[in-house]
Amino acid sequence: MKIILPLICIAFFLPASAQKVALLHRSFKQPIVYTDSITVEQIRTGYFPLQVNNVDTFYANLKYLHDMLSTRQRVKMESFELHAGNSIIITDRVPMAYGDRYNILAKTKIAEVEAQMRLSNQEEPNKKSAKRIKKLMDYISKNKSLFRAPTEIHPRIYYMQVISDH
């Protein structure tokens, strides 16, 4: 009896601590939903999955993109990726007359379910894209159980393609 009661308590509380995926709503108006598995229906209804362990890295990547979009500039990178666990943010530069614009797409694959969320489009100005990314950052940071004040994380850029003049 002394052994059975603790085992029952552990088994009862184990599923509650197994939640490892945060489902972010694309409109940023619905609350963040925590789950241990995702379905295609959740993706279809407007949720974007993100592993809870990678939220701080994802947030740091968003901050890097927000800072990049806030400054009008010409960069030498054609495209690059920012990784946060199984989430990848793919950024493609589109040269324009008064500074570059970007196509930015966030992708996640969890348990054979893939999801995408467009963060920036070349047709909209960088200021509008920066506001959208800032809105996403505020949405994540507003949820205190998921997000705590970040330590200084610097994004690591992957698969960078540099413009060649030749």
mmCIF file of C-alpha atoms in Angstrom:
data_model
loop_
_atom_site.group_PDB
_atom_site.id
_atom_site.type_symbol
_atom_site.label_atom_id
_atom_site.label_comp_id
_atom_site.label_asym_id
_atom_site.label_seq_id
_atom_site.Cartn_x
_atom_site.Cartn_y
_atom_site.Cartn_z
ATOM 1 C CA MET A 1 0.000 0.000 0.000
ATOM 2 C CA LYS A 2 2.842 2.388 0.808
ATOM 3 C CA ILE A 3 4.354 1.779 -2.628
ATOM 4 C CA ILE A 4 1.112 1.876 -4.603
ATOM 5 C CA LEU A 5 -0.016 5.303 -3.369
ATOM 6 C CA PRO A 6 3.151 7.152 -4.530
ATOM 7 C CA LEU A 7 3.035 5.334 -7.881
ATOM 8 C CA ILE A 8 -0.560 6.393 -8.403
ATOM 9 C CA CYS A 9 0.351 10.002 -7.553
ATOM 10 C CA ILE A 10 3.266 9.971 -9.990
ATOM 11 C CA ALA A 11 1.130 8.437 -12.740
ATOM 12 C CA PHE A 12 -1.626 10.974 -12.075
ATOM 13 C CA PHE A 13 0.642 14.031 -12.307
ATOM 14 C CA LEU A 14 2.923 12.774 -15.086
ATOM 15 C CA PRO A 15 0.659 13.679 -18.033
ATOM 16 C CA ALA A 16 0.291 17.254 -16.770
ATOM 17 C CA SER A 17 4.061 17.767 -16.824
ATOM 18 C CA ALA A 18 4.478 16.112 -20.242
ATOM 19 C CA GLN A 19 3.186 19.173 -22.085
ATOM 20 C CA LYS A 20 5.998 20.140 -24.355
ATOM 21 C CA VAL A 21 4.413 21.961 -27.286
ATOM 22 C CA ALA A 22 2.999 25.479 -27.253
ATOM 23 C CA LEU A 23 0.413 26.256 -29.914
ATOM 24 C CA LEU A 24 0.585 29.918 -30.929
ATOM 25 C CA HIS A 25 -2.445 31.298 -32.727
ATOM 26 C CA ARG A 26 -1.651 33.098 -35.978
ATOM 27 C CA SER A 27 -3.910 36.056 -35.126
ATOM 28 C CA PHE A 28 -2.149 36.449 -31.730
ATOM 29 C CA LYS A 29 -5.561 36.881 -30.060
ATOM 30 C CA GLN A 30 -6.272 33.370 -28.804
ATOM 31 C CA PRO A 31 -4.450 32.200 -25.690
ATOM 32 C CA ILE A 32 -1.431 29.934 -26.113
ATOM 33 C CA VAL A 33 -2.456 26.280 -25.805
ATOM 34 C CA TYR A 34 -0.116 23.685 -24.300
ATOM 35 C CA THR A 35 -0.196 20.087 -25.451
ATOM 36 C CA ASP A 36 2.009 17.025 -25.659
ATOM 37 C CA SER A 37 0.970 16.185 -29.228
ATOM 38 C CA ILE A 38 -0.327 18.138 -32.182
ATOM 39 C CA THR A 39 -2.811 17.311 -34.897
ATOM 40 C CA VAL A 40 -3.317 18.472 -38.455
ATOM 41 C CA GLU A 41 -6.681 19.925 -37.389
ATOM 42 C CA GLN A 42 -4.957 22.255 -34.913
ATOM 43 C CA ILE A 43 -2.664 23.503 -37.673
ATOM 44 C CA ARG A 44 -5.605 23.890 -40.038
ATOM 45 C CA THR A 45 -7.518 26.005 -37.490
ATOM 46 C CA GLY A 46 -4.707 28.557 -37.268
ATOM 47 C CA TYR A 47 -2.210 27.338 -34.674
ATOM 48 C CA PHE A 48 1.562 27.294 -35.077
ATOM 49 C CA PRO A 49 3.399 24.717 -32.906
ATOM 50 C CA LEU A 50 6.580 25.548 -31.054
ATOM 51 C CA GLN A 51 8.471 23.342 -28.628
ATOM 52 C CA VAL A 52 8.437 24.904 -25.173
ATOM 53 C CA ASN A 53 12.167 24.206 -24.730
ATOM 54 C CA ASN A 54 12.960 26.361 -27.781
ATOM 55 C CA VAL A 55 10.815 29.415 -27.057
ATOM 56 C CA ASP A 56 13.721 31.533 -25.812
ATOM 57 C CA THR A 57 15.810 30.827 -28.934
ATOM 58 C CA PHE A 58 12.795 31.454 -31.195
ATOM 59 C CA TYR A 59 12.200 34.756 -29.380
ATOM 60 C CA ALA A 60 15.858 35.769 -29.813
ATOM 61 C CA ASN A 61 15.589 35.004 -33.531
ATOM 62 C CA LEU A 62 12.473 37.190 -33.744
ATOM 63 C CA LYS A 63 14.305 40.010 -31.968
ATOM 64 C CA TYR A 64 17.179 39.750 -34.456
ATOM 65 C CA LEU A 65 14.714 39.951 -37.380
ATOM 66 C CA HIS A 66 12.836 42.849 -35.775
ATOM 67 C CA ASP A 67 16.074 44.815 -35.409
ATOM 68 C CA MET A 68 17.059 43.983 -38.988
ATOM 69 C CA LEU A 69 13.687 45.126 -40.372
ATOM 70 C CA SER A 70 13.668 48.318 -38.301
ATOM 71 C CA THR A 71 16.762 49.661 -40.083
ATOM 72 C CA ARG A 72 16.661 50.496 -43.784
ATOM 73 C CA GLN A 73 19.709 48.820 -45.262
ATOM 74 C CA ARG A 74 21.295 46.855 -48.041
ATOM 75 C CA VAL A 75 22.754 43.581 -46.891
ATOM 76 C CA LYS A 76 25.187 41.220 -48.580
ATOM 77 C CA MET A 77 23.211 38.112 -47.660
ATOM 78 C CA GLU A 78 20.938 36.656 -50.304
ATOM 79 C CA SER A 79 19.233 34.337 -47.833
ATOM 80 C CA PHE A 80 19.787 32.741 -44.436
ATOM 81 C CA GLU A 81 18.135 30.536 -41.834
ATOM 82 C CA LEU A 82 17.686 30.925 -38.101
ATOM 83 C CA HIS A 83 17.155 27.700 -36.143
ATOM 84 C CA ALA A 84 15.368 27.151 -32.849
ATOM 85 C CA GLY A 85 15.264 23.418 -32.245
ATOM 86 C CA ASN A 86 12.932 21.943 -34.834
ATOM 87 C CA SER A 87 11.709 25.408 -35.911
ATOM 88 C CA ILE A 88 13.440 27.208 -38.759
ATOM 89 C CA ILE A 89 12.977 30.801 -39.872
ATOM 90 C CA ILE A 90 13.912 31.144 -43.550
ATOM 91 C CA THR A 91 14.734 34.675 -44.703
ATOM 92 C CA ASP A 92 15.126 35.635 -48.381
ATOM 93 C CA ARG A 93 16.250 39.133 -49.395
ATOM 94 C CA VAL A 94 14.404 40.972 -52.155
ATOM 95 C CA PRO A 95 16.350 43.999 -53.458
ATOM 96 C CA MET A 96 14.272 47.165 -53.830
ATOM 97 C CA ALA A 97 15.103 50.734 -54.840
ATOM 98 C CA TYR A 98 15.030 52.191 -51.301
ATOM 99 C CA GLY A 99 16.405 49.325 -49.250
ATOM 100 C CA ASP A 100 15.893 45.599 -49.176
ATOM 101 C CA ARG A 101 12.675 43.828 -48.298
ATOM 102 C CA TYR A 102 12.362 40.270 -47.062
ATOM 103 C CA ASN A 103 10.288 37.149 -47.402
ATOM 104 C CA ILE A 104 10.373 35.548 -43.958
ATOM 105 C CA LEU A 105 8.765 32.175 -43.303
ATOM 106 C CA ALA A 106 8.743 30.241 -40.026
ATOM 107 C CA LYS A 107 8.510 26.447 -40.349
ATOM 108 C CA THR A 108 8.122 23.788 -37.679
ATOM 109 C CA LYS A 109 7.981 20.019 -37.923
ATOM 110 C CA ILE A 110 6.874 18.110 -34.828
ATOM 111 C CA ALA A 111 5.973 14.419 -34.975
ATOM 112 C CA GLU A 112 5.529 14.373 -38.757
ATOM 113 C CA VAL A 113 3.184 17.389 -38.674
ATOM 114 C CA GLU A 114 4.520 20.438 -40.473
ATOM 115 C CA ALA A 115 3.342 24.013 -40.048
ATOM 116 C CA GLN A 116 4.277 27.315 -41.648
ATOM 117 C CA MET A 117 3.674 30.919 -40.659
ATOM 118 C CA ARG A 118 4.509 33.865 -42.888
ATOM 119 C CA LEU A 119 6.212 36.621 -40.877
ATOM 120 C CA SER A 120 7.052 39.008 -43.711
ATOM 121 C CA ASN A 121 6.156 39.426 -47.335
ATOM 122 C CA GLN A 122 8.058 41.363 -49.998
ATOM 123 C CA GLU A 123 4.914 43.310 -50.949
ATOM 124 C CA GLU A 124 4.596 44.986 -47.552
ATOM 125 C CA PRO A 125 7.005 47.594 -46.173
ATOM 126 C CA ASN A 126 9.607 46.571 -43.606
ATOM 127 C CA LYS A 127 7.957 48.741 -40.939
ATOM 128 C CA LYS A 128 4.729 46.754 -41.252
ATOM 129 C CA SER A 129 6.670 43.470 -41.082
ATOM 130 C CA ALA A 130 8.592 44.718 -38.039
ATOM 131 C CA LYS A 131 5.278 45.581 -36.332
ATOM 132 C CA ARG A 132 3.946 42.076 -37.026
ATOM 133 C CA ILE A 133 7.081 40.463 -35.569
ATOM 134 C CA LYS A 134 6.915 42.787 -32.540
ATOM 135 C CA LYS A 135 3.265 41.801 -32.060
ATOM 136 C CA LEU A 136 4.316 38.128 -32.081
ATOM 137 C CA MET A 137 7.095 38.855 -29.566
ATOM 138 C CA ASP A 138 4.606 40.639 -27.285
ATOM 139 C CA TYR A 139 2.165 37.732 -27.641
ATOM 140 C CA ILE A 140 4.841 35.260 -26.527
ATOM 141 C CA SER A 141 6.192 37.409 -23.697
ATOM 142 C CA LYS A 142 2.695 38.142 -22.372
ATOM 143 C CA ASN A 143 2.306 34.489 -21.416
ATOM 144 C CA LYS A 144 4.257 34.306 -18.150
ATOM 145 C CA SER A 145 4.074 30.521 -17.764
ATOM 146 C CA LEU A 146 5.793 30.018 -21.122
ATOM 147 C CA PHE A 147 8.180 32.916 -21.207
ATOM 148 C CA ARG A 148 10.525 34.416 -18.674
ATOM 149 C CA ALA A 149 12.872 37.340 -19.173
ATOM 150 C CA PRO A 150 15.488 36.073 -21.632
ATOM 151 C CA THR A 151 19.162 35.973 -21.010
ATOM 152 C CA GLU A 152 21.285 37.339 -23.805
ATOM 153 C CA ILE A 153 20.976 34.867 -26.679
ATOM 154 C CA HIS A 154 22.594 35.669 -30.002
ATOM 155 C CA PRO A 155 21.062 33.948 -33.034
ATOM 156 C CA ARG A 156 23.224 31.635 -35.084
ATOM 157 C CA ILE A 157 22.782 32.076 -38.825
ATOM 158 C CA TYR A 158 22.725 28.922 -40.979
ATOM 159 C CA TYR A 159 22.991 28.370 -44.739
ATOM 160 C CA MET A 160 23.868 31.980 -45.527
ATOM 161 C CA GLN A 161 24.216 32.793 -49.215
ATOM 162 C CA VAL A 162 26.315 35.867 -49.922
ATOM 163 C CA ILE A 163 25.861 38.031 -53.007
ATOM 164 C CA SER A 164 28.817 37.745 -55.345
ATOM 165 C CA ASP A 165 29.821 40.529 -57.717
ATOM 166 C CA HIS A 166 31.274 38.130 -60.288
#
